[in-house]
Amino acid sequence: MTGRVLHLSLDLLDRQLRDRDGVECGKVDDLELTRDADGQLWVSAILAGPGVLAYRLGRRRIGRWLQRAHHRLDPPTDGPDDADPTRIPLPLATNIAANVDLAVNRVDLATYATERWVGDHVIGHIPGHDHDGGDDAPSQ
Amino acid sequence: MKRLLGVFLGVLSAIGGFVDIGDLVANAAAGARFRMNLAWVVVVGVIGIIVYAEMAGRVAAVSGRPVFDLVRERLGPRFALANVGASFFINFLTLTAEVAGVAIAISLLTSINYLLLVPAAAVLVWLVIWRMPFSLMEQVFGMLGLCLIVFAVAVWKIGPDWNQLFSAAAHPHVPSTETPFTYAYYAIALFGAAMTRYEVFFFSSGAVEERWTVKDLGENRINVLIGFPLGGLLSLSIMACAHLLLADAHISVGTLDQVALPVAMTLGKVGLAAVLIGIFAATFGAALETALSSGYVIAQHLGWPWGKHLAPRRATRFHLVIILTLTGGLLFALSGVDPVKVTEYSIVLSAAALPLTYFPILVVANDPSYMGTHTNGRFLNAIATIYLVILLVVALVTIPLMIITKAGQ
């Protein structure tokens, strides 16, 4: 099996994720690596969401706490991975360049949970929240 | 023709938007205390901000990505986190100072105690962010800020000995009543006021908000190369007014009305009205920029949807951060902190933290994978590197100087 060889920390980690509509949906907080039968390491999934970055930077307790809080706040529904919503299997990444483009809708990702919560509980209650504040920019 | 008008408006906005409460306080205080002996710092600062903003704008236009977005992926999450922390905190101080400045400007016009006006100022700032389109916002407040030209008019009206004025500026020395330490401290304050960082966050995020592309690079350069030096001249006018009218009378600048005093003395009621409108516009514009910057900093670091061009429903956390930061600033201002002191701290700390955002921009501006063929030329790199060294030196000496001079006493 051959695939693209990347310098993970330079070219993949901490890159901006964009969903299938081109909207920002988090950063590549961490990566899941799998070793195949020949001992070769492959990137099998992108990890992004509450607690993942903290975990990667060594703040494990904060990371786990954030993950559990998020779980309670927004239990996984039909995300790309039901058991772990922060896990985005790599086949869903359609392009890896300056950004990483994903073939999913952002609302199915763990990174969207707090956005939805804030929208429902705070911003949604302020009049004018649907008003496009831009000039000629198309609203999403 | 429409293009020309756009460029013209851009330059005017850059001039009017250059001055904020930091420049008002720093230039007036420096002029009153050091006369024209710190004028050269403004020149150095203006060249610095031109280099910095041109790179930031070019990076945003070519790569489509603004500052904090790139800091994390280029320099790693740990550096980025430290950067975000420092930037957010200093930005918060600046925001508080600007909101207080808006309240003070209104209070000088209406004679209502400024503390009562702080909540109104904060809410007004939020409303404009919530509803007013980005470029309209920039243009309105940029243009109104041009009222500050009244400082230049005042200098001309005073009719000083121009030769003496230029000679004093061109031959700086430490006045006998001051120490080299206070001189250096004020130099750093002036430098920080000229090279305002939030301006750069705002500039590069604004470029993405307005969907700049390679075609807009020329316009960006004109704005920066004409607008900023003229803004610098405005700053020097503020300094000259203080030098000519406050220094001899031993009036030190501790409040905003003292900044406006020379204009009132020279041009009477009309001048005073103009300067107060100018101060209101400059501080309001800066409050908008710092409030938005607080959102940009956090949202871009964490990869959230962000931007004024999006309906708030489409960028909920971005707007929540702005609301919370404005509320925090409002509360901090209401606690009775001296807004001029907060301003001084914000510009000095801002100067010290400049390398944190300057270095990543310099790195990315030279990276062909983001910039294609639009990387820095050799001449620009030479100047930019000199400035990096200057910024690092400033960063190193700021805190010691703050301690030695007890924040400029």
Coordinates of C-alpha atoms in Angstrom, one line a residue:
Chain A
M1 CA 0.0 0.0 0.0
T2 CA 1.3 3.4 -0.8
G3 CA 0.0 6.8 0.2
R4 CA 0.9 10.4 0.5
V5 CA 3.8 11.0 2.9
L6 CA 3.3 14.1 5.0
H7 CA 5.3 15.8 7.7
L8 CA 2.5 15.6 10.2
S9 CA 3.3 18.5 12.4
L10 CA 4.1 20.8 9.5
D11 CA 1.4 19.8 7.0
L12 CA -1.5 18.3 8.8
L13 CA -1.7 19.0 12.5
D14 CA -3.4 22.3 13.6
R15 CA -4.7 22.9 10.1
Q16 CA -8.1 24.4 9.5
L17 CA -10.9 22.0 8.8
R18 CA -13.7 23.0 6.4
D19 CA -16.9 21.1 5.9
R20 CA -18.5 20.2 2.6
D21 CA -19.9 23.8 2.4
G22 CA -16.5 25.4 2.9
V23 CA -17.4 26.5 6.4
E24 CA -14.8 26.5 9.2
C25 CA -15.4 23.6 11.6
G26 CA -12.4 23.4 13.9
K27 CA -8.8 22.5 13.6
V28 CA -6.9 19.2 13.3
D29 CA -6.4 18.9 17.1
D30 CA -4.8 15.4 17.0
L31 CA -4.4 12.4 14.7
E32 CA -5.1 8.8 15.1
L33 CA -2.4 6.5 13.8
T34 CA -2.8 2.8 13.0
R35 CA -0.1 0.3 12.4
D36 CA -0.8 -2.2 9.6
A37 CA 0.4 -5.8 9.2
D38 CA 3.8 -4.7 7.7
G39 CA 4.4 -2.3 10.7
Q40 CA 3.8 0.7 8.6
L41 CA 2.1 3.7 10.4
W42 CA -0.9 5.2 8.7
V43 CA -3.1 8.2 9.7
S44 CA -6.5 6.6 10.1
A45 CA -8.5 9.5 11.5
I46 CA -8.5 13.2 12.4
L47 CA -9.4 14.0 15.9
A48 CA -11.1 17.4 16.6
G49 CA -13.3 18.6 19.3
P50 CA -13.6 19.6 23.0
G51 CA -10.7 18.2 25.0
V52 CA -8.7 16.8 22.2
L53 CA -6.1 19.5 22.0
A54 CA -5.7 19.6 25.8
Y55 CA -5.1 15.9 25.8
R56 CA -2.5 16.2 23.1
L57 CA -0.6 19.0 25.0
G58 CA -0.4 16.8 28.1
R59 CA -3.2 18.3 30.1
R60 CA -5.0 14.9 30.2
R61 CA -7.3 15.6 33.0
I62 CA -8.6 18.8 31.5
G63 CA -8.9 17.1 28.2
R64 CA -10.9 14.2 29.6
W65 CA -13.1 16.6 31.6
L66 CA -13.9 18.6 28.5
Q67 CA -14.7 15.5 26.5
R68 CA -17.1 14.2 29.2
A69 CA -18.7 17.6 29.6
H70 CA -19.3 17.8 25.8
H71 CA -20.7 14.2 25.9
R72 CA -23.3 15.3 28.4
L73 CA -24.0 18.5 26.6
D74 CA -24.5 17.0 23.2
P75 CA -24.7 13.2 23.0
P76 CA -23.5 11.8 19.6
T77 CA -26.2 11.2 17.0
D78 CA -25.3 10.5 13.4
G79 CA -21.8 11.8 13.3
P80 CA -19.1 10.1 11.2
D81 CA -18.3 7.9 14.3
D82 CA -21.1 7.3 16.8
A83 CA -18.9 6.1 19.6
D84 CA -16.5 9.0 19.5
P85 CA -17.8 12.2 17.8
T86 CA -14.3 13.7 17.8
R87 CA -13.1 11.1 15.5
I88 CA -13.2 11.9 11.8
P89 CA -12.1 8.9 9.7
L90 CA -9.5 10.0 7.2
P91 CA -11.4 8.8 4.1
L92 CA -13.7 11.8 4.8
A93 CA -10.9 14.2 4.1
T94 CA -11.3 15.1 0.4
N95 CA -8.4 17.5 0.2
I96 CA -5.4 18.2 2.3
A97 CA -3.7 21.4 1.4
A98 CA -3.6 24.8 3.3
N99 CA -7.0 23.6 4.7
V100 CA -8.3 20.2 5.2
D101 CA -11.6 19.8 3.4
L102 CA -14.1 17.3 4.8
A103 CA -17.0 15.5 3.1
V104 CA -19.3 15.9 6.0
N105 CA -21.7 18.6 7.2
R106 CA -20.3 20.5 10.2
V107 CA -23.4 20.0 12.3
D108 CA -22.5 16.3 12.6
L109 CA -19.1 17.0 14.1
A110 CA -18.1 17.3 17.7
T111 CA -16.6 20.7 17.0
Y112 CA -20.1 22.1 16.3
A113 CA -21.6 21.2 19.6
T114 CA -20.8 24.4 21.5
E115 CA -21.7 26.5 18.4
R116 CA -25.1 25.0 18.4
W117 CA -25.5 25.4 22.2
V118 CA -24.5 29.1 22.1
G119 CA -26.8 29.6 19.1
D120 CA -29.8 28.0 20.9
H121 CA -29.3 29.5 24.3
V122 CA -27.7 32.9 23.7
I123 CA -27.4 34.3 20.2
G124 CA -30.7 33.0 19.1
H125 CA -32.5 35.1 21.6
I126 CA -31.0 38.4 20.5
P127 CA -33.0 40.1 17.8
G128 CA -31.2 40.4 14.5
H129 CA -29.2 37.2 14.8
D130 CA -30.2 36.2 11.3
H131 CA -29.2 39.4 9.7
D132 CA -26.4 39.2 7.3
G133 CA -23.9 41.7 8.7
G134 CA -21.8 41.7 5.5
D135 CA -21.7 43.9 2.5
D136 CA -22.1 41.9 -0.7
A137 CA -20.8 38.8 0.9
P138 CA -23.2 35.9 0.4
S139 CA -24.6 34.6 3.7
Q140 CA -23.9 31.0 4.5
Chain B
M1 CA -13.4 56.4 -11.4
K2 CA -15.2 54.3 -8.8
R3 CA -12.0 52.5 -8.2
L4 CA -10.3 55.9 -7.5
L5 CA -13.0 56.9 -5.1
G6 CA -12.6 53.6 -3.3
V7 CA -8.8 54.1 -3.0
F8 CA -9.4 57.7 -1.8
L9 CA -11.8 56.6 0.8
G10 CA -9.4 53.8 1.9
V11 CA -6.6 56.3 2.4
L12 CA -8.9 58.7 4.4
S13 CA -10.0 55.9 6.6
A14 CA -6.5 54.8 7.2
I15 CA -5.5 58.3 8.2
G16 CA -8.5 58.8 10.5
G17 CA -8.3 55.3 11.8
F18 CA -4.6 55.6 12.7
V19 CA -5.1 57.7 15.8
D20 CA -6.7 56.1 18.8
I21 CA -6.7 56.9 22.5
G22 CA -3.2 55.5 22.8
D23 CA -1.8 57.9 20.2
L24 CA -3.8 60.8 21.7
V25 CA -2.5 60.2 25.2
A26 CA 1.1 59.2 24.3
N27 CA 1.8 62.0 21.9
A28 CA 0.2 64.7 24.1
A29 CA 2.0 63.4 27.2
A30 CA 5.3 63.1 25.4
G31 CA 5.0 66.6 23.9
A32 CA 4.1 68.1 27.2
R33 CA 7.0 66.4 29.0
F34 CA 9.7 65.9 26.4
R35 CA 8.8 68.5 23.9
M36 CA 9.8 67.3 20.4
N37 CA 12.6 65.1 21.6
L38 CA 10.6 61.9 20.9
A39 CA 9.3 62.9 17.5
W40 CA 11.7 60.5 15.8
V41 CA 10.0 57.6 17.6
V42 CA 6.8 58.3 15.8
V43 CA 8.7 58.2 12.5
V44 CA 10.2 54.8 13.4
G45 CA 6.8 53.6 14.5
V46 CA 5.1 54.6 11.3
I47 CA 7.7 52.9 9.1
G48 CA 7.2 49.8 11.4
I49 CA 3.5 49.7 11.1
I50 CA 3.7 50.2 7.3
V51 CA 5.9 47.2 7.0
Y52 CA 3.8 45.2 9.4
A53 CA 0.4 46.0 8.0
E54 CA 1.5 45.6 4.4
M55 CA 2.8 42.1 5.1
A56 CA -0.3 41.2 7.1
G57 CA -2.6 42.5 4.4
R58 CA -0.7 40.7 1.7
V59 CA -0.7 37.5 3.6
A60 CA -4.5 37.8 4.1
A61 CA -5.2 38.7 0.5
V62 CA -3.0 36.0 -1.1
S63 CA -3.5 33.1 1.3
G64 CA -7.1 34.0 2.4
R65 CA -6.0 33.5 5.9
P66 CA -5.7 36.1 8.7
V67 CA -3.1 36.2 11.5
F68 CA -4.1 33.9 14.3
D69 CA -5.3 31.3 11.9
L70 CA -1.8 30.9 10.7
V71 CA 0.1 31.3 14.1
R72 CA -1.2 28.0 15.3
E73 CA -0.5 25.9 12.2
R74 CA 2.9 27.5 11.5
L75 CA 4.3 27.8 15.0
G76 CA 2.5 25.1 17.0
P77 CA -0.3 25.1 19.5
R78 CA 1.9 25.9 22.5
F79 CA 3.4 29.1 21.1
A80 CA 0.0 29.9 19.7
L81 CA -1.7 29.5 23.1
A82 CA 0.8 31.8 24.8
N83 CA 0.3 34.2 21.9
V84 CA -3.4 34.1 22.2
G85 CA -3.3 34.6 26.0
A86 CA -1.0 37.6 25.8
S87 CA -2.8 39.1 22.8
F88 CA -6.3 38.7 24.3
F89 CA -5.3 40.2 27.6
I90 CA -3.6 43.2 26.1
N91 CA -6.4 43.6 23.6
F92 CA -8.8 43.6 26.6
L93 CA -6.9 46.4 28.3
T94 CA -7.0 48.4 25.1
L95 CA -10.7 47.7 24.6
T96 CA -11.4 49.0 28.1
A97 CA -9.3 52.1 27.5
E98 CA -11.1 52.8 24.2
V99 CA -14.6 52.3 25.6
A100 CA -13.7 54.6 28.5
G101 CA -12.4 57.0 25.9
V102 CA -15.7 57.0 24.0
A103 CA -17.5 57.7 27.3
I104 CA -15.1 60.5 28.1
A105 CA -15.5 62.1 24.7
I106 CA -19.3 62.1 25.1
S107 CA -18.9 63.4 28.6
L108 CA -16.8 66.3 27.5
L109 CA -19.5 67.2 24.9
T110 CA -22.4 66.8 27.3
S111 CA -21.0 67.4 30.8
I112 CA -22.4 64.1 32.1
N113 CA -20.0 62.1 34.3
Y114 CA -18.2 59.7 32.0
L115 CA -18.8 56.7 34.3
L116 CA -22.5 57.0 33.7
L117 CA -21.8 56.9 30.0
V118 CA -19.6 53.8 29.9
P119 CA -22.4 51.3 29.7
A120 CA -24.1 53.3 26.9
A121 CA -20.7 53.4 25.1
A122 CA -20.2 49.7 25.3
V123 CA -23.8 48.9 24.2
L124 CA -23.4 51.3 21.2
V125 CA -20.2 49.6 20.2
W126 CA -21.9 46.3 20.3
L127 CA -24.9 47.5 18.3
V128 CA -22.6 48.7 15.5
I129 CA -20.8 45.4 15.4
W130 CA -24.1 43.5 15.4
R131 CA -25.7 45.5 12.6
M132 CA -23.4 47.8 10.6
P133 CA -21.7 46.3 7.5
F134 CA -18.0 46.1 7.8
S135 CA -16.8 48.6 5.2
L136 CA -19.4 51.1 6.1
M137 CA -18.2 50.9 9.6
E138 CA -14.6 51.5 8.6
Q139 CA -15.4 54.4 6.3
V140 CA -17.7 56.3 8.7
F141 CA -15.4 56.2 11.7
G142 CA -12.3 56.7 9.6
M143 CA -13.7 59.8 8.0
L144 CA -15.1 61.2 11.2
G145 CA -11.7 60.6 12.7
L146 CA -10.3 63.1 10.2
C147 CA -11.7 65.8 12.4
L148 CA -8.5 65.3 14.3
I149 CA -6.8 67.3 11.6
V150 CA -7.8 70.2 13.8
F151 CA -4.6 69.5 15.7
A152 CA -2.6 70.3 12.6
V153 CA -4.7 73.3 12.0
A154 CA -4.0 74.4 15.6
V155 CA -0.2 74.1 15.1
W156 CA -0.4 76.2 11.9
K157 CA -2.6 78.8 13.7
I158 CA -0.1 79.1 16.6
G159 CA 2.5 79.9 13.9
P160 CA 5.6 78.6 15.6
D161 CA 9.1 79.2 14.4
W162 CA 9.2 76.3 11.9
N163 CA 12.9 76.1 11.7
Q164 CA 13.1 75.8 15.4
L165 CA 10.4 73.2 15.5
F166 CA 12.1 70.9 12.9
S167 CA 15.5 71.4 14.4
A168 CA 14.2 70.5 17.8
A169 CA 12.7 67.3 16.4
A170 CA 15.8 66.5 14.4
H171 CA 18.2 66.9 17.3
P172 CA 16.6 64.8 20.1
H173 CA 18.2 64.7 23.5
V174 CA 17.1 63.7 27.0
P175 CA 15.8 66.9 28.7
S176 CA 17.7 67.8 31.9
T177 CA 14.6 67.3 34.0
E178 CA 14.3 63.7 32.9
T179 CA 16.3 60.5 33.1
P180 CA 17.3 58.3 30.2
F181 CA 15.0 55.7 31.7
T182 CA 11.9 57.8 31.6
Y183 CA 12.9 58.9 28.1
A184 CA 13.2 55.3 27.0
Y185 CA 9.9 54.4 28.7
Y186 CA 8.0 57.1 26.9
A187 CA 9.7 56.1 23.6
I188 CA 8.4 52.6 24.0
A189 CA 4.9 54.0 24.8
L190 CA 4.9 56.1 21.7
F191 CA 6.3 53.2 19.7
G192 CA 3.5 50.9 21.0
A193 CA 0.9 53.5 20.3
A194 CA 2.0 53.8 16.6
M195 CA 2.5 50.1 16.0
T196 CA -0.9 49.1 17.4
R197 CA -1.3 45.3 17.2
Y198 CA -5.0 45.2 17.2
E199 CA -4.8 47.3 14.1
V200 CA -2.9 44.4 12.5
F201 CA -5.3 41.7 13.7
F202 CA -8.1 43.8 12.4
F203 CA -6.3 44.7 9.2
S204 CA -5.6 41.1 8.2
S205 CA -9.0 39.8 9.4
G206 CA -10.7 42.7 7.7
A207 CA -8.9 41.8 4.4
V208 CA -10.5 38.4 4.7
E209 CA -13.9 39.8 5.7
E210 CA -13.8 42.0 2.6
R211 CA -12.6 39.1 0.5
W212 CA -9.4 40.8 -0.7
T213 CA -7.6 39.0 -3.4
V214 CA -4.3 39.5 -5.2
K215 CA -6.0 42.3 -7.3
D216 CA -6.4 44.3 -4.1
L217 CA -2.8 44.3 -3.2
G218 CA -2.1 47.6 -5.0
E219 CA -4.9 49.3 -3.1
N220 CA -3.6 47.8 0.2
R221 CA -0.2 49.3 -0.5
I222 CA -1.6 52.7 -1.3
N223 CA -3.7 52.8 1.8
V224 CA -0.7 51.8 3.9
L225 CA 2.0 53.9 2.2
I226 CA -0.1 57.1 2.1
G227 CA -2.5 56.7 4.9
F228 CA -0.2 55.7 7.7
P229 CA 2.5 58.4 7.2
L230 CA -0.3 61.0 7.2
G231 CA -1.7 59.5 10.3
G232 CA 1.8 59.8 11.7
L233 CA 1.8 63.5 10.9
L234 CA -1.4 63.8 12.8
S235 CA 0.2 62.2 15.8
L236 CA 3.1 64.6 15.5
S237 CA 0.6 67.5 15.4
I238 CA -0.8 66.3 18.7
M239 CA 2.8 66.2 20.1
A240 CA 3.6 69.7 18.7
C241 CA 0.4 71.2 20.2
A242 CA 1.4 69.9 23.6
H243 CA 5.0 71.0 23.1
L244 CA 4.0 74.5 22.1
L245 CA 1.2 75.2 24.6
L246 CA 1.5 72.8 27.5
A247 CA 5.2 72.2 28.1
D248 CA 6.0 75.8 28.9
A249 CA 3.1 76.0 31.3
H250 CA 4.2 72.8 32.9
I251 CA 0.9 71.2 32.3
S252 CA 1.2 67.4 32.2
V253 CA -1.3 65.3 30.4
G254 CA -3.3 63.1 32.7
T255 CA -6.7 63.3 31.3
L256 CA -8.2 63.5 27.8
D257 CA -9.4 67.1 28.2
Q258 CA -5.8 68.1 28.6
V259 CA -5.0 66.5 25.3
A260 CA -7.7 68.6 23.7
L261 CA -6.7 71.8 25.6
P262 CA -4.2 73.2 23.0
V263 CA -6.9 73.0 20.3
A264 CA -9.5 74.8 22.5
M265 CA -6.9 77.5 23.4
T266 CA -6.1 78.1 19.8
L267 CA -9.3 77.6 17.9
G268 CA -12.0 78.2 20.5
K269 CA -15.3 76.6 20.5
V270 CA -15.3 75.4 16.9
G271 CA -11.9 73.8 17.4
L272 CA -13.1 72.1 20.6
A273 CA -16.2 70.7 18.9
A274 CA -14.1 69.3 16.1
V275 CA -11.5 67.8 18.3
L276 CA -14.2 66.2 20.5
I277 CA -15.9 64.7 17.5
G278 CA -12.6 63.5 16.3
I279 CA -11.7 61.9 19.7
F280 CA -15.1 60.3 19.8
A281 CA -14.7 58.8 16.3
A282 CA -11.1 57.7 16.9
T283 CA -11.9 56.0 20.2
F284 CA -15.2 54.5 18.9
G285 CA -13.5 53.2 15.8
A286 CA -10.8 51.7 17.9
A287 CA -13.3 50.2 20.3
L288 CA -15.0 48.5 17.4
E289 CA -11.7 47.1 16.1
T290 CA -10.5 45.8 19.5
A291 CA -13.9 44.3 20.2
L292 CA -13.9 42.5 16.9
S293 CA -10.2 41.5 17.4
S294 CA -11.1 39.8 20.7
G295 CA -13.5 37.6 18.6
Y296 CA -10.9 37.1 15.8
V297 CA -8.2 36.1 18.2
I298 CA -10.2 33.3 19.9
A299 CA -12.2 32.1 16.9
Q300 CA -9.3 31.9 14.5
H301 CA -7.2 30.1 17.0
L302 CA -9.8 27.5 17.6
G303 CA -11.0 27.2 14.1
W304 CA -14.6 28.4 14.7
P305 CA -16.6 30.2 12.0
W306 CA -15.9 33.9 12.4
G307 CA -16.6 37.2 10.7
K308 CA -18.8 40.2 10.6
H309 CA -19.9 39.2 7.1
L310 CA -21.7 36.1 8.6
A311 CA -25.1 36.4 10.2
P312 CA -24.6 36.0 14.0
R313 CA -26.5 32.7 13.9
R314 CA -23.7 31.4 11.6
A315 CA -20.9 32.5 14.0
T316 CA -22.4 32.2 17.4
R317 CA -19.3 31.6 19.5
F318 CA -17.4 34.4 17.7
H319 CA -20.2 36.9 18.7
L320 CA -20.5 35.5 22.2
V321 CA -16.8 36.2 22.8
I322 CA -17.3 39.7 21.6
I323 CA -20.3 40.2 23.9
L324 CA -18.5 38.8 26.9
T325 CA -15.3 40.8 26.3
L326 CA -17.3 44.0 25.9
T327 CA -19.1 43.3 29.1
G328 CA -15.8 42.6 30.9
G329 CA -14.3 45.8 29.5
L330 CA -17.4 47.8 30.6
L331 CA -17.2 46.4 34.1
F332 CA -13.5 47.0 34.3
A333 CA -14.0 50.6 33.2
L334 CA -16.8 51.1 35.6
S335 CA -14.6 49.9 38.5
G336 CA -13.1 53.4 38.4
V337 CA -9.7 52.6 36.9
D338 CA -8.0 55.6 35.5
P339 CA -8.6 55.3 31.8
V340 CA -5.4 57.1 31.0
K341 CA -3.4 54.7 33.2
V342 CA -5.0 51.8 31.5
T343 CA -4.2 53.3 28.1
E344 CA -0.6 53.7 29.1
Y345 CA -0.3 50.1 30.3
S346 CA -2.0 48.8 27.2
I347 CA 0.4 50.6 24.8
V348 CA 3.5 49.7 26.7
L349 CA 2.6 46.0 27.1
S350 CA 1.4 46.1 23.5
A351 CA 4.9 47.2 22.4
A352 CA 6.5 44.4 24.5
A353 CA 4.3 41.8 22.9
L354 CA 4.8 42.9 19.3
P355 CA 7.3 40.1 18.4
L356 CA 4.6 37.5 19.2
T357 CA 2.5 38.4 16.2
Y358 CA 5.1 40.1 14.1
F359 CA 7.4 37.1 13.8
P360 CA 4.7 34.7 12.5
I361 CA 3.6 37.2 9.9
L362 CA 7.2 37.6 8.8
V363 CA 7.6 33.8 8.6
V364 CA 4.4 33.3 6.6
A365 CA 5.1 36.3 4.3
N366 CA 8.2 34.5 3.1
D367 CA 6.6 31.1 2.7
P368 CA 5.8 30.3 -0.9
S369 CA 3.3 27.6 0.0
Y370 CA 1.0 30.3 1.3
M371 CA 2.2 33.2 -0.8
G372 CA 2.9 31.8 -4.2
T373 CA 4.9 34.4 -6.0
H374 CA 4.1 37.1 -3.6
T375 CA 6.7 36.5 -1.0
N376 CA 8.7 39.3 0.5
G377 CA 11.3 40.9 -1.7
R378 CA 14.9 41.2 -0.4
F379 CA 14.7 44.9 0.4
L380 CA 11.5 44.4 2.4
N381 CA 13.0 41.5 4.2
A382 CA 16.0 43.6 5.2
I383 CA 13.9 46.3 6.7
A384 CA 11.5 43.7 8.2
T385 CA 14.4 41.9 9.9
I386 CA 15.8 45.2 11.3
Y387 CA 12.4 45.8 12.8
L388 CA 12.2 42.3 14.2
V389 CA 15.4 43.1 16.1
I390 CA 14.0 46.4 17.3
L391 CA 10.9 44.7 18.5
L392 CA 12.9 42.1 20.4
V393 CA 15.0 44.7 22.1
V394 CA 11.8 46.6 23.0
A395 CA 10.3 43.4 24.4
L396 CA 13.3 42.8 26.5
V397 CA 13.6 46.2 28.1
T398 CA 10.0 47.1 28.6
I399 CA 9.3 45.4 31.9
P400 CA 12.6 46.4 33.5
L401 CA 12.0 50.0 32.4
M402 CA 8.5 49.9 33.8
I403 CA 9.8 48.8 37.1
I404 CA 12.7 51.3 37.2
T405 CA 10.6 54.3 36.2
K406 CA 7.6 53.1 38.2
A407 CA 5.5 53.3 35.0
G408 CA 6.8 56.6 33.8
Q409 CA 6.9 58.8 37.0

